[in-house]
Each structure stands twice: as C-alpha cells, then as structure tokens.
Short mmCIF file of C-alpha atoms in Angstrom, two decimals:
data_model
loop_
_atom_site.label_atom_id
_atom_site.label_comp_id
_atom_site.label_asym_id
_atom_site.label_seq_id
_atom_site.Cartn_x
_atom_site.Cartn_y
_atom_site.Cartn_z
CA MET A 52 248.09 118.41 88.18
CA HIS A 53 248.58 114.76 88.38
CA LYS A 54 247.34 112.95 85.15
CA THR A 55 246.19 109.27 84.87
CA PHE A 56 246.81 107.86 81.33
CA SER A 57 245.38 104.54 79.78
CA THR A 58 248.88 102.93 80.03
CA SER A 59 250.15 99.58 81.46
CA SER A 60 252.76 101.10 83.92
CA LEU A 61 251.87 98.78 86.64
CA GLY A 62 255.41 97.43 87.52
CA PRO A 63 257.83 98.67 90.07
CA GLY A 64 258.75 102.35 89.80
CA GLY A 65 256.09 102.70 87.09
CA LEU A 66 257.78 100.00 84.78
CA ASP A 67 256.00 99.40 81.65
CA LEU A 68 254.80 95.88 81.52
CA THR A 69 253.43 95.72 77.95
CA GLU A 70 256.71 94.00 76.46
CA ALA A 71 256.66 91.42 79.11
CA PHE A 72 253.04 90.68 78.97
CA PHE A 73 252.60 90.63 75.06
CA LYS A 74 255.28 88.74 72.96
CA PRO A 75 255.59 90.20 69.33
CA ILE A 76 255.06 87.63 66.54
CA HIS A 77 257.92 86.83 64.13
CA SER A 78 258.62 89.13 61.03
CA ALA A 79 256.17 91.80 62.35
CA ALA A 80 256.43 95.43 61.12
CA PRO A 81 255.80 98.42 63.33
CA PRO A 82 252.50 100.00 63.08
CA SER A 83 251.97 102.02 59.84
CA PRO A 84 252.84 105.71 60.21
CA THR A 85 249.85 106.63 57.95
CA LYS A 86 247.41 104.83 60.26
CA ARG A 87 244.81 107.49 61.33
CA HIS A 88 244.82 108.42 65.10
CA THR A 89 241.95 110.77 66.05
CA LYS A 90 242.35 113.10 68.79
CA ILE A 91 239.50 115.38 70.17
CA SER A 92 239.78 117.83 72.85
CA VAL A 93 236.98 119.35 74.86
CA ILE A 94 237.46 122.59 76.55
CA GLY A 95 235.22 123.06 79.75
CA ALA A 96 234.17 120.14 82.03
CA GLY A 97 230.82 121.42 82.85
CA ASN A 98 227.47 119.85 82.04
CA VAL A 99 227.68 120.54 78.48
CA GLY A 100 231.32 119.58 77.89
CA MET A 101 230.87 116.23 79.89
CA ALA A 102 227.70 115.45 77.89
CA ILE A 103 229.63 115.84 74.74
CA ALA A 104 232.60 113.87 76.02
CA GLN A 105 230.33 111.09 77.06
CA THR A 106 228.64 110.93 73.84
CA ILE A 107 232.02 111.02 72.03
CA LEU A 108 233.04 108.08 73.92
CA THR A 109 229.95 105.98 73.52
CA GLN A 110 229.83 106.53 69.81
CA ASP A 111 233.63 105.54 69.48
CA LEU A 112 234.58 108.81 67.65
CA ALA A 113 238.22 109.08 69.02
CA ASP A 114 241.23 107.32 69.86
CA GLU A 115 242.30 109.85 72.39
CA LEU A 116 240.06 112.43 74.30
CA VAL A 117 241.58 115.35 76.21
CA LEU A 118 239.57 117.29 78.78
CA ILE A 119 240.65 120.83 79.70
CA ASP A 120 239.24 123.00 82.61
CA ALA A 121 240.38 125.75 85.09
CA LYS A 122 239.20 123.44 88.18
CA PRO A 123 241.72 120.71 88.54
CA ASP A 124 239.87 118.68 91.26
CA LYS A 125 236.71 118.50 89.27
CA LEU A 126 238.44 117.75 86.08
CA ARG A 127 240.49 114.80 87.70
CA GLY A 128 237.25 113.63 89.09
CA GLU A 129 235.43 113.75 85.71
CA MET A 130 238.40 111.97 84.13
CA LEU A 131 238.62 109.08 86.65
CA ASP A 132 234.76 108.62 86.40
CA LEU A 133 235.06 108.22 82.61
CA GLN A 134 238.23 106.01 82.76
CA HIS A 135 236.55 103.74 85.30
CA ALA A 136 233.81 102.78 82.60
CA ALA A 137 236.60 101.55 80.20
CA ALA A 138 235.21 97.91 80.39
CA PHE A 139 232.07 99.07 78.87
CA LEU A 140 233.17 101.46 76.29
CA PRO A 141 235.33 101.35 73.02
CA ARG A 142 239.06 101.75 73.93
CA THR A 143 239.78 105.38 74.25
CA LYS A 144 242.80 107.21 76.02
CA ILE A 145 241.51 109.77 78.26
CA HIS A 146 243.61 112.72 79.44
CA ALA A 147 242.78 115.73 81.62
CA SER A 148 244.75 118.74 82.46
CA VAL A 149 244.68 122.39 83.14
CA ASP A 150 247.71 122.81 80.70
CA TYR A 151 246.72 123.33 77.00
CA ALA A 152 250.00 121.31 75.85
CA VAL A 153 248.16 118.14 76.52
CA THR A 154 245.87 119.16 73.62
CA VAL A 155 248.85 119.00 71.01
CA GLY A 156 247.96 117.55 67.81
CA SER A 157 244.27 117.51 68.13
CA ASP A 158 242.10 116.87 65.07
CA LEU A 159 239.03 118.80 66.62
CA CYS A 160 238.91 121.08 69.54
CA ILE A 161 235.41 121.76 71.04
CA VAL A 162 235.04 124.93 73.13
CA THR A 163 232.19 124.80 75.62
CA ALA A 164 233.77 126.96 78.20
CA GLY A 165 231.96 130.40 79.13
CA ALA A 166 231.67 132.85 81.87
CA ARG A 167 228.50 132.75 84.00
CA GLN A 168 226.33 135.72 84.12
CA ILE A 169 226.16 137.77 87.23
CA PRO A 170 222.95 139.15 88.41
CA ASP A 171 221.89 142.33 86.90
CA GLU A 172 224.92 142.05 84.31
CA SER A 173 224.25 143.42 80.99
CA ARG A 174 224.54 140.89 77.91
CA LEU A 175 227.21 142.99 76.50
CA ASN A 176 229.33 142.90 79.76
CA LEU A 177 228.94 139.12 79.96
CA LEU A 178 229.94 138.82 76.25
CA GLN A 179 233.07 140.92 76.91
CA ARG A 180 233.98 138.72 79.71
CA ASN A 181 233.58 135.67 77.55
CA VAL A 182 235.94 137.32 74.94
CA ALA A 183 238.55 137.67 77.59
CA LEU A 184 238.04 134.21 78.60
CA PHE A 185 238.53 133.13 74.86
CA LYS A 186 241.79 135.07 74.75
CA GLY A 187 243.18 132.58 77.19
CA ILE A 188 241.74 129.52 75.40
CA ILE A 189 241.86 130.07 71.50
CA PRO A 190 245.54 130.99 71.08
CA PRO A 191 246.98 128.05 72.79
CA LEU A 192 244.67 125.68 71.13
CA ALA A 193 245.80 127.10 67.70
CA ARG A 194 249.45 127.15 68.78
CA TYR A 195 249.41 123.29 69.71
CA SER A 196 247.04 122.19 67.01
CA PRO A 197 247.58 124.54 64.14
CA ASP A 198 245.84 122.01 61.62
CA SER A 199 242.79 121.37 63.87
CA ILE A 200 239.19 122.45 63.39
CA LEU A 201 237.66 124.67 65.94
CA MET A 202 234.04 124.00 67.12
CA ILE A 203 232.56 126.62 69.33
CA VAL A 204 229.59 125.61 71.51
CA SER A 205 229.86 128.48 74.07
CA ASN A 206 226.97 131.09 73.97
CA PRO A 207 226.26 133.45 72.34
CA VAL A 208 227.73 130.93 69.79
CA ASP A 209 227.57 132.97 66.54
CA VAL A 210 229.35 136.06 67.90
CA LEU A 211 231.90 133.67 70.00
CA THR A 212 232.58 131.84 66.80
CA TYR A 213 233.48 134.99 65.06
CA VAL A 214 235.68 135.91 68.01
CA ALA A 215 237.51 132.50 67.71
CA TRP A 216 238.12 132.87 64.29
CA LYS A 217 239.82 136.35 64.75
CA LEU A 218 242.01 135.00 67.76
CA SER A 219 242.88 131.73 66.00
CA GLY A 220 243.96 133.08 62.60
CA PHE A 221 242.60 129.98 61.11
CA PRO A 222 240.95 129.96 57.71
CA SER A 223 237.05 130.28 57.92
CA ASN A 224 236.35 126.66 56.86
CA ARG A 225 238.03 125.46 59.98
CA VAL A 226 235.95 127.46 62.55
CA ILE A 227 232.55 126.27 63.13
CA GLY A 228 229.77 127.03 65.76
CA SER A 229 227.28 124.52 66.84
CA GLY A 230 224.83 127.04 65.69
CA THR A 231 221.11 125.98 65.08
CA ASN A 232 222.05 122.37 64.59
CA LEU A 233 220.15 121.60 67.72
CA ASP A 234 217.35 124.13 66.88
CA SER A 235 216.78 122.37 63.74
CA SER A 236 216.57 118.88 65.59
CA ARG A 237 213.99 120.45 67.86
CA PHE A 238 212.20 121.67 64.82
CA ARG A 239 212.23 118.26 63.06
CA PHE A 240 210.83 116.62 66.25
CA LEU A 241 208.05 119.25 66.56
CA ILE A 242 207.04 118.84 62.93
CA ALA A 243 207.26 114.82 63.15
CA ASP A 244 205.14 114.95 66.46
CA HIS A 245 202.45 117.09 64.59
CA LEU A 246 202.41 114.44 61.74
CA ASP A 247 202.91 111.28 63.97
CA ALA A 248 206.07 110.68 61.87
CA ASN A 249 209.72 109.89 62.50
CA ALA A 250 211.85 112.91 62.86
CA GLN A 251 214.60 111.29 60.66
CA ASP A 252 212.23 111.45 57.71
CA VAL A 253 211.74 115.29 58.31
CA GLN A 254 214.11 117.71 56.50
CA ALA A 255 213.79 121.10 58.03
CA TYR A 256 216.11 123.96 58.96
CA ILE A 257 216.37 126.73 61.26
CA VAL A 258 218.88 129.27 60.21
CA GLY A 259 220.24 132.63 61.18
CA GLU A 260 221.12 133.51 64.78
CA HIS A 261 221.13 130.62 67.46
CA GLY A 262 218.75 132.88 69.42
CA ASP A 263 215.54 134.75 69.11
CA SER A 264 216.15 136.19 65.68
CA SER A 265 216.49 132.73 64.24
CA VAL A 266 214.55 132.07 60.74
CA ALA A 267 212.46 128.85 60.20
CA LEU A 268 212.72 127.89 56.44
CA TRP A 269 209.26 126.62 55.96
CA SER A 270 209.41 126.92 52.25
CA SER A 271 211.95 124.02 52.00
CA ILE A 272 210.46 121.58 54.59
CA SER A 273 209.80 118.13 53.35
CA VAL A 274 208.76 114.89 54.88
CA GLY A 275 209.61 111.60 53.14
CA GLY A 276 210.71 113.85 50.03
CA VAL A 277 207.16 115.52 50.08
CA PRO A 278 207.49 119.47 50.31
CA ILE A 279 205.08 120.22 53.02
CA LEU A 280 203.53 123.65 52.08
CA SER A 281 203.17 122.90 48.32
CA PHE A 282 201.41 119.56 49.30
CA LEU A 283 199.11 121.33 51.48
CA GLU A 284 198.29 123.93 48.74
CA LYS A 285 197.95 121.26 46.13
CA GLN A 286 195.38 119.23 48.39
CA GLN A 287 193.67 122.62 49.21
CA ILE A 288 194.10 121.88 52.91
CA ALA A 289 194.08 125.19 54.78
CA TYR A 290 196.61 126.08 57.37
CA GLU A 291 197.28 129.22 59.44
CA LYS A 292 200.49 131.12 59.41
CA GLU A 293 200.05 131.52 63.02
CA THR A 294 200.25 127.74 63.55
CA LEU A 295 203.84 127.84 61.80
CA GLU A 296 204.96 130.73 63.80
CA ASN A 297 203.77 128.93 67.03
CA ILE A 298 206.04 125.92 66.12
CA HIS A 299 208.95 128.14 65.58
CA LYS A 300 208.30 129.92 68.75
CA ALA A 301 208.19 126.42 70.60
CA VAL A 302 211.63 125.67 69.16
CA ILE A 303 213.02 129.00 70.46
CA ASP A 304 211.40 128.50 73.80
CA SER A 305 212.29 124.72 74.33
CA ALA A 306 215.77 125.29 75.65
CA TYR A 307 214.46 127.82 78.15
CA GLU A 308 211.93 125.30 79.24
CA VAL A 309 214.50 122.66 79.85
CA ILE A 310 216.75 125.14 81.76
CA SER A 311 213.69 126.19 83.97
CA LEU A 312 213.06 122.42 84.78
CA LYS A 313 216.56 121.03 85.30
CA GLY A 314 218.82 124.07 85.61
CA TYR A 315 220.72 123.51 82.29
CA THR A 316 220.77 121.75 79.02
CA SER A 317 223.19 118.81 78.23
CA TRP A 318 221.96 115.67 76.52
CA ALA A 319 220.65 117.07 73.39
CA ILE A 320 223.64 119.45 72.75
CA GLY A 321 225.84 116.44 73.56
CA TYR A 322 224.25 114.35 70.77
CA SER A 323 224.16 117.41 68.55
CA VAL A 324 227.93 118.19 68.80
CA ALA A 325 229.01 114.44 68.50
CA SER A 326 227.02 114.32 65.40
CA LEU A 327 228.96 117.11 63.93
CA ALA A 328 232.23 115.64 65.28
CA ARG A 329 231.52 112.46 63.50
CA ASP A 330 230.58 113.85 60.11
CA LEU A 331 233.63 116.10 60.38
CA LEU A 332 236.24 113.62 61.34
CA ARG A 333 234.87 110.75 59.30
CA ASP A 334 234.40 113.00 56.14
CA GLN A 335 230.73 112.05 55.82
CA ARG A 336 230.00 115.24 53.80
CA LYS A 337 226.50 115.51 55.49
CA ILE A 338 224.82 118.82 55.69
CA HIS A 339 224.11 120.50 58.86
CA PRO A 340 222.99 123.96 59.96
CA VAL A 341 225.92 125.45 61.63
CA SER A 342 227.44 128.66 62.35
CA VAL A 343 229.80 129.70 59.30
CA LEU A 344 231.14 132.89 57.87
CA ALA A 345 228.07 133.97 55.93
CA ARG A 346 229.20 137.16 54.22
CA GLY A 347 227.90 137.13 50.67
CA PHE A 348 225.30 134.47 51.23
CA HIS A 349 221.59 135.55 50.56
CA GLY A 350 222.40 139.28 50.36
CA ILE A 351 224.23 139.36 53.75
CA ASP A 352 226.71 142.13 53.90
CA GLY A 353 228.06 144.84 56.30
CA GLY A 354 230.89 142.92 57.61
CA ASP A 355 232.14 139.70 58.48
CA VAL A 356 229.34 137.72 60.40
CA PHE A 357 228.90 134.12 61.54
CA LEU A 358 225.39 132.61 61.66
CA SER A 359 223.84 129.27 60.70
CA LEU A 360 223.36 128.03 57.17
CA PRO A 361 222.96 124.54 55.62
CA ALA A 362 226.62 123.52 55.27
CA GLN A 363 228.34 120.37 53.99
CA LEU A 364 230.89 119.03 56.53
CA GLY A 365 233.84 116.80 55.98
CA ARG A 366 237.60 116.34 57.15
CA GLY A 367 238.37 119.91 55.84
CA GLY A 368 235.81 121.47 57.98
CA VAL A 369 232.98 123.41 56.03
CA LEU A 370 233.33 122.24 52.49
CA GLY A 371 230.55 124.55 51.18
CA VAL A 372 227.14 126.08 51.90
CA THR A 373 224.20 124.69 50.17
CA ASN A 374 222.29 126.74 47.73
CA VAL A 375 219.04 126.42 49.53
CA HIS A 376 216.12 128.31 48.10
CA LEU A 377 214.79 131.19 50.22
CA THR A 378 211.56 133.01 49.77
CA GLU A 379 211.91 136.98 49.85
CA GLU A 380 210.54 136.95 53.24
CA GLU A 381 212.87 134.21 54.51
CA ALA A 382 215.85 136.19 53.11
CA GLN A 383 214.89 139.37 54.67
CA ARG A 384 214.54 137.84 58.02
CA LEU A 385 217.90 136.14 57.63
CA ARG A 386 219.56 139.44 56.77
CA LYS A 387 217.93 141.02 59.83
CA SER A 388 219.14 138.15 62.02
CA ALA A 389 222.71 138.87 60.79
CA GLN A 390 222.23 142.55 61.37
CA THR A 391 221.08 141.56 64.98
CA ILE A 392 224.51 139.83 65.53
CA LEU A 393 226.61 142.46 63.92
CA GLU A 394 225.15 145.05 66.08
CA VAL A 395 226.33 143.21 69.10
CA GLN A 396 229.73 142.12 67.47
CA ASN A 397 230.58 145.61 66.65
CA GLN A 398 230.61 146.81 70.24
CA LEU A 399 233.07 144.23 71.22
CA GLU A 400 236.83 144.89 72.00
CA ILE A 401 238.79 141.89 70.70
#
C-alpha cells in the first residue's frame, strides 16, 4: 500500500528539498551515530491500538511510530489523521503498512490485535484463533526487531503473552503483558475515592490473572506511606471484609461496565500502556504490576505461566520482581489464579 512519510519530498518528481531549504553551517559534523532514536510499533489499529498510538504521540515517547494492521484503507486513514495533527504534536515520523518490514529496528512492539468473538463461540476456540493470528504476527516482529521488547495487550493477555514468548524465542525479560497495570489503576482510584484522596498517593496492587481470578493485595496497601489495614487495626476502626471484596469486585466489573456503555475500552488502556512504554524505554526503573514469567514466585509451579506481579521495568525489559509480602491467603489465591491460567494454556496447540 502507499505510505506517507514525514519527509520534505515536495519538489518535481519527489525531489528532496531539504538541502536547498536548509544550508549547513561551516565545520559541522554529521549527527552522532550514538544518538538515541526511539522507534515504537503498534500492531492493530483498532480502538485500543489507536488510543495507545495517540497517547504515545502526545507524551512524546517516540521519534518514529509505526502502525500495522490487516485493513489497508483504515490503516492509511488513521495514519493520515494523526499526521495532519503534526502542528500540534512533538515531531514524530509516522508510518503505516500491512508489511511487517516497516517495523524493522523497533525498540518496542506493542501488540493489540486480536480475533473478535463469534456468537456462541467457546472461549477456548476464540483463544485458539488468537494463537493462529499471533503465528502471523510475532515471528515477523521478532525477525525484523530481534532486540526489541514485546508488549502484549490483546486478551486474554496472560495466555497470549505466554504464546508470544514461545513464538518469539525472546528471553522472558523482553516479553511483557500489560496485565493488571490498568486493574491496579482502577483499584487505586476506588480506594482514593473512598478516602477522598489523590490516587497518586495510593500504593495498591492487583496481581495474578487479568480477569476474574485476580488477587487484591490488601495487606500491602498504603496511602501516603501509611499501611491502611494496620492503621485501622491500631486505631480500632472496624471494617468488614465484605467491603474490601466489594471494592475488588468493582475493579473486575469496571471494564465490563465501560464496554456495556460505550462498546469498548480505549482511553484508560491507552494511558496505561503509554506509561509502561515510557518507563521501559527511558529506563525509569519504576514498578508496575505486569504479566511476567511467574514460575518460582510465591510457590507458583506446575509449568511456565505468565501472570501479573509487581515488576521493575527499564531499558532491558523486566529487571526484576519485587519481593512483596503476601499473606498466606493472598499467596493461595495467587497460586489458584496461576492454576486457572495454566488449565486454559495446557489445552492450546502452539
């Protein structure tokens, strides 16, 4: 398909006018070959993919942004729409193609593509179709960008992150799922809302599966550095466990509510993924609950499984998993969540 690039080929026959328009200064050296050039590729130009792309642009996270999709007309339309906003955005070259060759040399590849569920289709059949889809996505990404970080956003994210790891052949630290990063943001918002506080002052994690078997780590929640549950106990303030469970249930149900109201989720996941991209590519070493290879953590065994744990992220991908304290009940729930994922995973043909 025809691609539009951010170049100055405006002269006759596509002549590059840059040299005529800008005169070099005397004794100038060429640009340093070590200067960092950041390239991000987004696979899937649907609602989620475009929300991620738009957020990446507005937050100035990339020098070059690539969009890949199977629908050339929609893809070109999305690319042009973003390019036409160039006067209002930081300078970023935007490319779009159905050919994965355009992703070559990407620092980060974000996969949002996924098959849509057919009426009355089983979850397993849908998942198997997504595995087939990934077989056409992950190998070319790995081939053109062998040193990149793979971030999977497509659902079910934990199982598909495992699939991407297997198909790519990448080391586990360079394959990450968006996991419960957004769930944890919703969790922090709800707690902050209960306390009339700022969500940025709340430290709280949802771990495990990005789904119904996720685990809220109540024992480690703090607000402004104050552990919530121990504070309530010291102040002899009564609370009901049911109240805590209701907040967790609201986190799980919140995505379904958004989907029932507007048909899909997009903006929150866009900000969530852009936050992960920034901390990865700028080596911020911040901690996010993302889907990582969890075997060996908190007694998780039975096979390779990806699920969300608080992990430190940097230029090398996952730098490590934080040694967060879990109560025995939380650890049991986490292991049960891992088993839920493994049961589905073991039925797949990869």
